PDB file of C-alpha atoms in Angstrom:
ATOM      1  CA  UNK A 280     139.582 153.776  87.210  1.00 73.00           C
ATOM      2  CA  UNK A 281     141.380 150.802  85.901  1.00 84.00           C
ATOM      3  CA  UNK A 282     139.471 147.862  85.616  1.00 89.00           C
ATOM      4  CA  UNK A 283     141.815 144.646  87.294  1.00 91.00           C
ATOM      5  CA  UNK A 284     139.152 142.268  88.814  1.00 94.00           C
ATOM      6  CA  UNK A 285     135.327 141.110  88.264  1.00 95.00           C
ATOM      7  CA  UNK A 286     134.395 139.358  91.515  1.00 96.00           C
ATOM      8  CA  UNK A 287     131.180 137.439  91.536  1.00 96.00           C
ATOM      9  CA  UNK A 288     129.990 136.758  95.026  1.00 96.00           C
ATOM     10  CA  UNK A 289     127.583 134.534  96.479  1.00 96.00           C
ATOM     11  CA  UNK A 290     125.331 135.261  94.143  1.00 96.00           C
ATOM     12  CA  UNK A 291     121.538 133.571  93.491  1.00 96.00           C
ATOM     13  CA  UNK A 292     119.367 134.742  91.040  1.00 95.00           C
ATOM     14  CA  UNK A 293     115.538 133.766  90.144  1.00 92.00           C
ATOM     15  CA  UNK A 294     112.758 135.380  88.561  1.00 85.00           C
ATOM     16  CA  UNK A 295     109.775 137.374  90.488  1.00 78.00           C
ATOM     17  CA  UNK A 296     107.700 134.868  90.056  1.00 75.00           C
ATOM     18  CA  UNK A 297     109.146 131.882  90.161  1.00 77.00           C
ATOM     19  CA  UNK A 298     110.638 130.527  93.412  1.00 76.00           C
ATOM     20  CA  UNK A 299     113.192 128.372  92.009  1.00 84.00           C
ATOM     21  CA  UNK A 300     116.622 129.793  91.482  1.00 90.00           C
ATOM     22  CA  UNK A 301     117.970 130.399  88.091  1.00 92.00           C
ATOM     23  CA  UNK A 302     121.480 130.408  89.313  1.00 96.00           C
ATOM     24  CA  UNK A 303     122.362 129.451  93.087  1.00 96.00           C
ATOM     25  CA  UNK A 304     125.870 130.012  94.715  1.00 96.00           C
ATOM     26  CA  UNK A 305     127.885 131.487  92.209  1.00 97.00           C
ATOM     27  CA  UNK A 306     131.069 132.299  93.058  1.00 97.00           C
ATOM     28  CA  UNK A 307     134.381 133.253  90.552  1.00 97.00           C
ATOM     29  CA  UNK A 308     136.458 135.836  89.973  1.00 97.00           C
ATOM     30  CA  UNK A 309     138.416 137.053  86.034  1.00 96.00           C
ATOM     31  CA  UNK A 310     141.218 139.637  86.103  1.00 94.00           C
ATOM     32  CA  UNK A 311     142.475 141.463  83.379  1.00 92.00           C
ATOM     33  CA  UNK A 312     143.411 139.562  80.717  1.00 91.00           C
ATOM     34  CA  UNK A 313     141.524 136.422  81.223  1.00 94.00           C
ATOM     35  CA  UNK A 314     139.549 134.859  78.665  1.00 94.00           C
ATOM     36  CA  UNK A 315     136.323 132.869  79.904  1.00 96.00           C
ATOM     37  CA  UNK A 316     134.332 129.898  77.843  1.00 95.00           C
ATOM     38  CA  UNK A 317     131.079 129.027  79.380  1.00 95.00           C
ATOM     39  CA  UNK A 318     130.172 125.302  78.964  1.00 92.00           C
ATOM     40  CA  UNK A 319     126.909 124.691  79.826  1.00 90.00           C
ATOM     41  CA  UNK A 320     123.016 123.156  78.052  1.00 88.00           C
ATOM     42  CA  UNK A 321     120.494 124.923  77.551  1.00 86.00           C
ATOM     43  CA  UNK A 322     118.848 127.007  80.582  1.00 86.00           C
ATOM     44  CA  UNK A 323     122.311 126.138  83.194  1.00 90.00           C
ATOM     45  CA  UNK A 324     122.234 129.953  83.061  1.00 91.00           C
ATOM     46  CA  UNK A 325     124.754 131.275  81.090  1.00 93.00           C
ATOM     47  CA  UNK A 326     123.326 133.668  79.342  1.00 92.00           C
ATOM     48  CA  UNK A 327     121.898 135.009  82.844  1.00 94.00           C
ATOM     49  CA  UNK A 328     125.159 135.441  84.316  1.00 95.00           C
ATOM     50  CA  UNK A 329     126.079 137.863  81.385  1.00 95.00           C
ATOM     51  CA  UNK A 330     123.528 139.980  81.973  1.00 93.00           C
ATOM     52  CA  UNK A 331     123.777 140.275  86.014  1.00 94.00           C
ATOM     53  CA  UNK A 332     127.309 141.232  85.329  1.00 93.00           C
ATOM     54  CA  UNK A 333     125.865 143.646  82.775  1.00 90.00           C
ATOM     55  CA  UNK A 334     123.374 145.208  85.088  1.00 89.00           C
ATOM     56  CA  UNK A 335     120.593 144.223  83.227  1.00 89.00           C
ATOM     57  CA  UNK A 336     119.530 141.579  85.403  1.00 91.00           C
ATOM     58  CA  UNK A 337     119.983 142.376  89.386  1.00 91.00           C
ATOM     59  CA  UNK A 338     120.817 139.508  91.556  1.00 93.00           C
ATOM     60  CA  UNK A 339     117.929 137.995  94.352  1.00 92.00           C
ATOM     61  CA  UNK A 340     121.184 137.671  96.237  1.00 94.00           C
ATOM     62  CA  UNK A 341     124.952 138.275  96.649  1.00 95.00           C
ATOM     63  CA  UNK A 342     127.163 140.910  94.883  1.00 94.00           C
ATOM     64  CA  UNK A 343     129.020 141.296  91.866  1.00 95.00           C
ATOM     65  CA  UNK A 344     132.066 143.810  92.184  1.00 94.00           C
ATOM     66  CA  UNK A 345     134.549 145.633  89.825  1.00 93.00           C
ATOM     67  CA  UNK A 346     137.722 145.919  91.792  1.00 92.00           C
ATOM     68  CA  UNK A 347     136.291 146.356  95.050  1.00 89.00           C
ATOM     69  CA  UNK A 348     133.265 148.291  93.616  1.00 91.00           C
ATOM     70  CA  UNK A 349     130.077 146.958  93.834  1.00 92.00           C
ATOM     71  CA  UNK A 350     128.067 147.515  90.986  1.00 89.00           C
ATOM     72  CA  UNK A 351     124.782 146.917  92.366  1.00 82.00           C
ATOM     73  CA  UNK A 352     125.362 150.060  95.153  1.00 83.00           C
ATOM     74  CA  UNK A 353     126.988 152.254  92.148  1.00 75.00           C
ATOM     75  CA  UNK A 354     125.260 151.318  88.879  1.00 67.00           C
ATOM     76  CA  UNK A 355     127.163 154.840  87.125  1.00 76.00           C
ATOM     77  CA  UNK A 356     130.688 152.111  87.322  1.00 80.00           C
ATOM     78  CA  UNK A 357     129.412 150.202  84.505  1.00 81.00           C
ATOM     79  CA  UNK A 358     129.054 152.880  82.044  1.00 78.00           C
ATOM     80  CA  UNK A 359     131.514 152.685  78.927  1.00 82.00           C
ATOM     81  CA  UNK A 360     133.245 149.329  80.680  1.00 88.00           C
ATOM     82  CA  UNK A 361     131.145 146.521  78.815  1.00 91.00           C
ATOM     83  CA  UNK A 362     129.893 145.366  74.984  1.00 90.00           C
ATOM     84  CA  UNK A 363     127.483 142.376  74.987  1.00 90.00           C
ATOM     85  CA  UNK A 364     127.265 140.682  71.819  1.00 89.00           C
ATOM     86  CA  UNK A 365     124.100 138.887  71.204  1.00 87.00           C
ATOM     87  CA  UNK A 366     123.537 136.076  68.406  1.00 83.00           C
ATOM     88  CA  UNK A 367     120.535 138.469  67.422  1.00 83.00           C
ATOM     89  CA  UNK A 368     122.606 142.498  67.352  1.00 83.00           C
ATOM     90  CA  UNK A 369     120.326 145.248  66.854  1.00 85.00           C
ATOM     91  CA  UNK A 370     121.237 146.992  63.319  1.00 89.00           C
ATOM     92  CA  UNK A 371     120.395 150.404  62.204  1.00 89.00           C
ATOM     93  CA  UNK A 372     118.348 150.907  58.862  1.00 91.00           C
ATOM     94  CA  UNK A 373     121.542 153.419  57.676  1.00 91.00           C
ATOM     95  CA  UNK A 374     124.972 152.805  56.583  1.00 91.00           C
ATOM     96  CA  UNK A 375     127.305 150.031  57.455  1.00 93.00           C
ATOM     97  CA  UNK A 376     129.557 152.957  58.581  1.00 92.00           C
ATOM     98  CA  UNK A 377     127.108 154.583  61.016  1.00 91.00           C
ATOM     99  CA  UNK A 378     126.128 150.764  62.321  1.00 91.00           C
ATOM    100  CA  UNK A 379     129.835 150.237  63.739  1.00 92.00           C
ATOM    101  CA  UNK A 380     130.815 153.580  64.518  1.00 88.00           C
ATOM    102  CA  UNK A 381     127.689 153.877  66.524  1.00 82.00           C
ATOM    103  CA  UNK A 382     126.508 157.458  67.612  1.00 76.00           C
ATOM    104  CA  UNK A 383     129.369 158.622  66.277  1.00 81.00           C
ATOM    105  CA  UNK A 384     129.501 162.227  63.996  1.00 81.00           C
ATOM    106  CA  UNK A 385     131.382 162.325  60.484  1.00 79.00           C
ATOM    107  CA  UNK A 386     133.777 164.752  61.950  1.00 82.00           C
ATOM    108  CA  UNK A 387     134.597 162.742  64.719  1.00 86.00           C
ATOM    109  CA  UNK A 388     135.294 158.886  63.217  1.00 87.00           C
ATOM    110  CA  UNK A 389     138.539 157.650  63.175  1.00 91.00           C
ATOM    111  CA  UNK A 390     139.061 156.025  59.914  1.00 91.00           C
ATOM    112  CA  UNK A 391     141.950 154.100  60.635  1.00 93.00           C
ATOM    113  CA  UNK A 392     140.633 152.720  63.398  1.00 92.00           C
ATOM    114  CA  UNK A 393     137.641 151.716  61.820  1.00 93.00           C
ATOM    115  CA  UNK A 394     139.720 150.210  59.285  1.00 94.00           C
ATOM    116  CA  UNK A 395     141.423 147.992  61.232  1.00 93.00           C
ATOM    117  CA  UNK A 396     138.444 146.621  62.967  1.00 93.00           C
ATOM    118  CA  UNK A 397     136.940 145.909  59.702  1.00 94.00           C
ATOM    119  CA  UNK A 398     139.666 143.821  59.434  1.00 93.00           C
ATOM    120  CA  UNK A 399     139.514 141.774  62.929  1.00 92.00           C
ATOM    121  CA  UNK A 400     136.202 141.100  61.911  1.00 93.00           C
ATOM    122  CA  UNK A 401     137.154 139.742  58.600  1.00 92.00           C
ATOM    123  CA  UNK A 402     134.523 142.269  56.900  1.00 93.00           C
ATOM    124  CA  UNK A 403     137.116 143.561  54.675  1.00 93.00           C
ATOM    125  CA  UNK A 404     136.015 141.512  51.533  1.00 91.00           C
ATOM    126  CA  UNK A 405     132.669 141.690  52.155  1.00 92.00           C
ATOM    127  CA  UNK A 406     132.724 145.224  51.921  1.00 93.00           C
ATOM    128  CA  UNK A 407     134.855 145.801  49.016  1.00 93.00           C
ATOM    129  CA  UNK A 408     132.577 143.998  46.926  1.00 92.00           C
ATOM    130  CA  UNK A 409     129.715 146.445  47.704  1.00 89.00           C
ATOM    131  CA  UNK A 410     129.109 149.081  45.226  1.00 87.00           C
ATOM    132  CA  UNK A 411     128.634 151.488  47.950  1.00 90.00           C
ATOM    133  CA  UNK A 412     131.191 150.236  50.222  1.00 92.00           C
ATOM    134  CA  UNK A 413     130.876 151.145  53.694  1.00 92.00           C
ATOM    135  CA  UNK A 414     128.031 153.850  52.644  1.00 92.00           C
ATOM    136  CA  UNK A 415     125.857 151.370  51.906  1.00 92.00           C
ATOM    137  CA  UNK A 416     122.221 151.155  53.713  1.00 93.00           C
ATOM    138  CA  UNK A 417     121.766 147.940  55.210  1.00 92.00           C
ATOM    139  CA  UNK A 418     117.929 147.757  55.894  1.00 90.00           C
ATOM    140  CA  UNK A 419     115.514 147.243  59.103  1.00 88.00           C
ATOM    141  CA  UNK A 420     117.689 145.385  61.319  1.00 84.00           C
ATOM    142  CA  UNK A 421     120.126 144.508  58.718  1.00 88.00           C
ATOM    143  CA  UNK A 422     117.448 142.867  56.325  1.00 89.00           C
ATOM    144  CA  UNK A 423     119.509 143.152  53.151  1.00 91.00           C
ATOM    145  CA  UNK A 424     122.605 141.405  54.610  1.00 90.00           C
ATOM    146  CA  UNK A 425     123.278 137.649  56.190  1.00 90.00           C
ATOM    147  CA  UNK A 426     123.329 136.635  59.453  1.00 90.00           C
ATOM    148  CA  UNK A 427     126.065 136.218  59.851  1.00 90.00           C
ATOM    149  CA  UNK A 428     127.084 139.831  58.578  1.00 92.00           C
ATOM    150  CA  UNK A 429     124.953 141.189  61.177  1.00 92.00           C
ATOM    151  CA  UNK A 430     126.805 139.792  63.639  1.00 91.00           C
ATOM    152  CA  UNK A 431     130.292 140.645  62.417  1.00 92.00           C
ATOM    153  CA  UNK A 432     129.021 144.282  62.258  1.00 93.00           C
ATOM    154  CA  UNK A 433     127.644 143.683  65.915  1.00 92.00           C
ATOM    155  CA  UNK A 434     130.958 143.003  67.051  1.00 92.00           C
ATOM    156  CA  UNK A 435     133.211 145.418  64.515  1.00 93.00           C
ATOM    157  CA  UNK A 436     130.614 148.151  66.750  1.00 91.00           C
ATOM    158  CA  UNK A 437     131.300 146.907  70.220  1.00 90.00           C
ATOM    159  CA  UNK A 438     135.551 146.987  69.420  1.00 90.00           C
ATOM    160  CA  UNK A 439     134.752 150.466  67.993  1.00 89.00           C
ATOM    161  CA  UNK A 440     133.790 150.994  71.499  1.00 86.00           C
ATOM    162  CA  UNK A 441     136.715 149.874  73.218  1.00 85.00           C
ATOM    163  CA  UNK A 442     135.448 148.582  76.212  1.00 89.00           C
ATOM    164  CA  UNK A 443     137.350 146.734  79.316  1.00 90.00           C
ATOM    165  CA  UNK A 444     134.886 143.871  79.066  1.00 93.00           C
ATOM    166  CA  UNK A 445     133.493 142.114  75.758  1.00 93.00           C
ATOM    167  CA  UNK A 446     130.925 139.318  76.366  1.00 93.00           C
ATOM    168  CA  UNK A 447     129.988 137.163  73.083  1.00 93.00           C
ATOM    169  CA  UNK A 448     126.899 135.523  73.610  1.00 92.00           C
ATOM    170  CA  UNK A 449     126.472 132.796  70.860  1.00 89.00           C
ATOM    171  CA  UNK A 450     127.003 135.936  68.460  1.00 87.00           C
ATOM    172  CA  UNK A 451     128.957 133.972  66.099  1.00 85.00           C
ATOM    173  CA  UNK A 452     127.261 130.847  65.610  1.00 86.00           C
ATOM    174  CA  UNK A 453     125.883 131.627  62.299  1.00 85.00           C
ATOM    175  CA  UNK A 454     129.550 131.999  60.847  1.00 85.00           C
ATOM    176  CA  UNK A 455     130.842 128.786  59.640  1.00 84.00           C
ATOM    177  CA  UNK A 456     133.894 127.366  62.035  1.00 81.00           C
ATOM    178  CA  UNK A 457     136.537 128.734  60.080  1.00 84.00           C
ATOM    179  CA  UNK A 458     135.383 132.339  59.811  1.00 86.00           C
ATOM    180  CA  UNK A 459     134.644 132.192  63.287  1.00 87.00           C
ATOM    181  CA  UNK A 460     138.411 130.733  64.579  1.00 86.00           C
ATOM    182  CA  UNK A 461     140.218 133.673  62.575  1.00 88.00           C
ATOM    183  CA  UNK A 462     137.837 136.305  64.057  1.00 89.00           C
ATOM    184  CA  UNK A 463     138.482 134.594  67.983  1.00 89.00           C
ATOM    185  CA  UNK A 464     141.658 134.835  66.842  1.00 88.00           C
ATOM    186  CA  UNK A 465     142.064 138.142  65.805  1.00 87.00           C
ATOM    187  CA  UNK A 466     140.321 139.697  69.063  1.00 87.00           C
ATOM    188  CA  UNK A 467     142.326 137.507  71.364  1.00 85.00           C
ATOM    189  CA  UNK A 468     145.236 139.512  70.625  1.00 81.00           C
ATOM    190  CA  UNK A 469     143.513 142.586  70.498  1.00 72.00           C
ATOM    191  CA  UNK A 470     142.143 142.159  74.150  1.00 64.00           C
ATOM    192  CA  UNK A 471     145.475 141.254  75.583  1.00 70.00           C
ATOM    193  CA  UNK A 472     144.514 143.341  78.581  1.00 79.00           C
ATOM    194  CA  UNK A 473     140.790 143.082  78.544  1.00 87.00           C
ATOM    195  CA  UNK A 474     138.138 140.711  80.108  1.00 93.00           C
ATOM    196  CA  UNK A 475     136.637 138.688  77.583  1.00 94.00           C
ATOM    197  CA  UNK A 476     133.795 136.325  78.368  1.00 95.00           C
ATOM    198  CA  UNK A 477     132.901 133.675  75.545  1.00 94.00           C
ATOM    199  CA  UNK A 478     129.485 131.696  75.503  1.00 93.00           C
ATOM    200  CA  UNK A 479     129.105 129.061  72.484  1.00 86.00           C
ATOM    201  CA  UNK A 480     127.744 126.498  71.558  1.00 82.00           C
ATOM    202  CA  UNK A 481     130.662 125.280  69.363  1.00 82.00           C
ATOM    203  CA  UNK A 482     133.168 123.755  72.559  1.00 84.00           C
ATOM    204  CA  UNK A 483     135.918 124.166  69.765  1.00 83.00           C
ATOM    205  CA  UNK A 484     135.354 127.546  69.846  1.00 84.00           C
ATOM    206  CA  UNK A 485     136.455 127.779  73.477  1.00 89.00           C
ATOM    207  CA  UNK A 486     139.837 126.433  72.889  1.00 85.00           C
ATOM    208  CA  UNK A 487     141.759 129.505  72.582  1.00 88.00           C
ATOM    209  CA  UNK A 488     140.271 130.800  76.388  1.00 92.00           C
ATOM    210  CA  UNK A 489     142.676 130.666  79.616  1.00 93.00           C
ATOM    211  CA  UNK A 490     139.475 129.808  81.799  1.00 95.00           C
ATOM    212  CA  UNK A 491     136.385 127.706  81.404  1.00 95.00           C
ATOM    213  CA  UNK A 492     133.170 127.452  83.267  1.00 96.00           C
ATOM    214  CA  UNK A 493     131.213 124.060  83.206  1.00 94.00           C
ATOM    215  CA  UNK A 494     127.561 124.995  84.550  1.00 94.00           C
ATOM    216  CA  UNK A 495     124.746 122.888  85.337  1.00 92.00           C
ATOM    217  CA  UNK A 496     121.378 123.284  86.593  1.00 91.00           C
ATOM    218  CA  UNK A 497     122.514 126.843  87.546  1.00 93.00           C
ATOM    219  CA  UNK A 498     125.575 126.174  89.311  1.00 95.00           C
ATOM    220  CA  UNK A 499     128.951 125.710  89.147  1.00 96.00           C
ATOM    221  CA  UNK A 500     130.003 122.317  88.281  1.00 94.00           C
ATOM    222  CA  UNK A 501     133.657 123.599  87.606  1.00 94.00           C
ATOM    223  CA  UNK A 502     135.880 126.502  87.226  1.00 96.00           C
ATOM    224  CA  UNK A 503     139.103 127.506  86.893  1.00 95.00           C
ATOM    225  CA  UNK A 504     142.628 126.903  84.687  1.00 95.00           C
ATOM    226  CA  UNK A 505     141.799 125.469  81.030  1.00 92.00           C
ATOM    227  CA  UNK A 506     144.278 122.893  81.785  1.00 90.00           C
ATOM    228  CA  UNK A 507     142.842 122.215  85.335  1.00 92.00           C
ATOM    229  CA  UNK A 508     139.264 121.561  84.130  1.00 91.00           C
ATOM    230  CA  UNK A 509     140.278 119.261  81.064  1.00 88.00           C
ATOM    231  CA  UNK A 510     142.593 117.505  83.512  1.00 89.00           C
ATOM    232  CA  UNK A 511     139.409 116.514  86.048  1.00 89.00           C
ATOM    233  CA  UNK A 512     136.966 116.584  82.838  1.00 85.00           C
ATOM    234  CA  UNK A 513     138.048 113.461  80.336  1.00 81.00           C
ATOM    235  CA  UNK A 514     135.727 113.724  77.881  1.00 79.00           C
ATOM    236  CA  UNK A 515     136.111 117.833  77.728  1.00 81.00           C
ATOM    237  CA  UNK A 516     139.790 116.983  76.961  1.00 79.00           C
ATOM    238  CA  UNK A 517     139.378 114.475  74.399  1.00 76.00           C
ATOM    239  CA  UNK A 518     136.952 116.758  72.889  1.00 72.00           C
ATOM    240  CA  UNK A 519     139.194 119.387  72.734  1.00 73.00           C
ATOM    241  CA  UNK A 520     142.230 117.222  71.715  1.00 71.00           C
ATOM    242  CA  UNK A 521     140.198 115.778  68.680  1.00 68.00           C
ATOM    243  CA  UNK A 522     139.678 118.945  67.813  1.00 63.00           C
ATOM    244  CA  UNK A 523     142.823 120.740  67.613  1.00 61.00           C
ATOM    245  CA  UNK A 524     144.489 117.451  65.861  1.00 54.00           C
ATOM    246  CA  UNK A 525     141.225 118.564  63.152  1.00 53.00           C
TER     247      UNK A 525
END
């Protein structure tokens, strides 16, 4: 089915053994298209949310739905719909080629494709100036490359993947600002009709999303329209302001 809505309902979450809730009365919904920044400190539970909307994490209470599916009742729904990016992707010890066309066979790979996602990723220099180009072995968990080349590859493997949702989880913070704006960039308009969910610590980074999410202590301090929450959030806006003048 087509993928138009992600409804998050009522939802609480804690840990088995802790009584305190992690996240308490979440509710929101995204529909195709929309692009999502997450605002929030440390522990407000944003990195939580990702993952109950992944099914990693189930919640102590509440729903979260795909159309009118939920996803808790019929786990199979989420297969092939969602890539999570995490500042930490797991890497192969093979080829940059096998790393981003993941599980893929030889015969099957679509080089053009590939090609252009080396591209949104702005890997393309990078890997010309390898000896072994795209054939070359990157180590344990990407050993013999930087960070922030891990996580480029991370995410060059999740578009290979084509997914309706794509959820970055501080997976490019160790990019310097620039090489991270003209990657946003670049999958912005390559998810025109996708979900994408954004969590960084960088609030610059957020600028290009429709929607934002303030979250505090686990809850919802504010959703909705960029606009809206910069209009009833003064300092967000004069953050954001001071930063696109930059």
């Amino acid at each position: 089915f087509e993928l138009n809505k992600i409804s998050i309902k009522n939802l609480d979450f804690n840990f088995l053994d802790t009584k305190k809730n992690v996240l308490s009365n979440i509710n929101f919904s995204l529909k195709q298209g929309d692009k999502l920044g997450i605002i929030g400190s440390s522990g407000s539970g944003k990195s939580t949310i990702l993952n109950i909307i992944c099914g990693l994490l189930h919640p102590s209470k509440g729903e979260v739905y795909f159309n009118d599916k939920n996803i808790n009742v019929l786990s199979g729904i989420l297969e092939n719909r969602i890539s999570f990016i995490s500042q930490d992707c797991y890497l192969l010890d093979t080829n940059i080629k096998k790393n981003i066309a993941f599980a893929i066979e030889d015969d099957d790979l679509d080089e053009k494709k590939l090609q252009e996602i080396i591209k949104i990723c702005n890997l393309s220099e990078f890997i010309e100036q390898l000896p072994e180009g795209l054939n070359t072995i990157i180590g344990d968990k990407g050993s013999k490359i930087s960070h922030g080349q891990r996580q480029r590859i991370g995410i060059a493997r999740a578009l290979y993947t084509n997914t309706d949702i794509l959820m970055l989880d501080e997976s490019l913070n160790a990019l310097d600002y620039e090489n991270e704006e003209k990657i946003l960039k670049n999958l912005f308009k390559l998810k025109e009709k996708k979900i994408l969910i954004l969590v960084s610590h960088r609030l610059e980074s957020l600028k290009l999303c429709n929607k934002l999410m303030i979250l505090e202590n686990g809850k919802i301090k504010d959703f909705g329209e960029k606009n809206e929450i910069l209009n009833r959030n003064i300092n967000l806006q004069k953050y954001f302001e001071k930063n696109e003048k930059n």
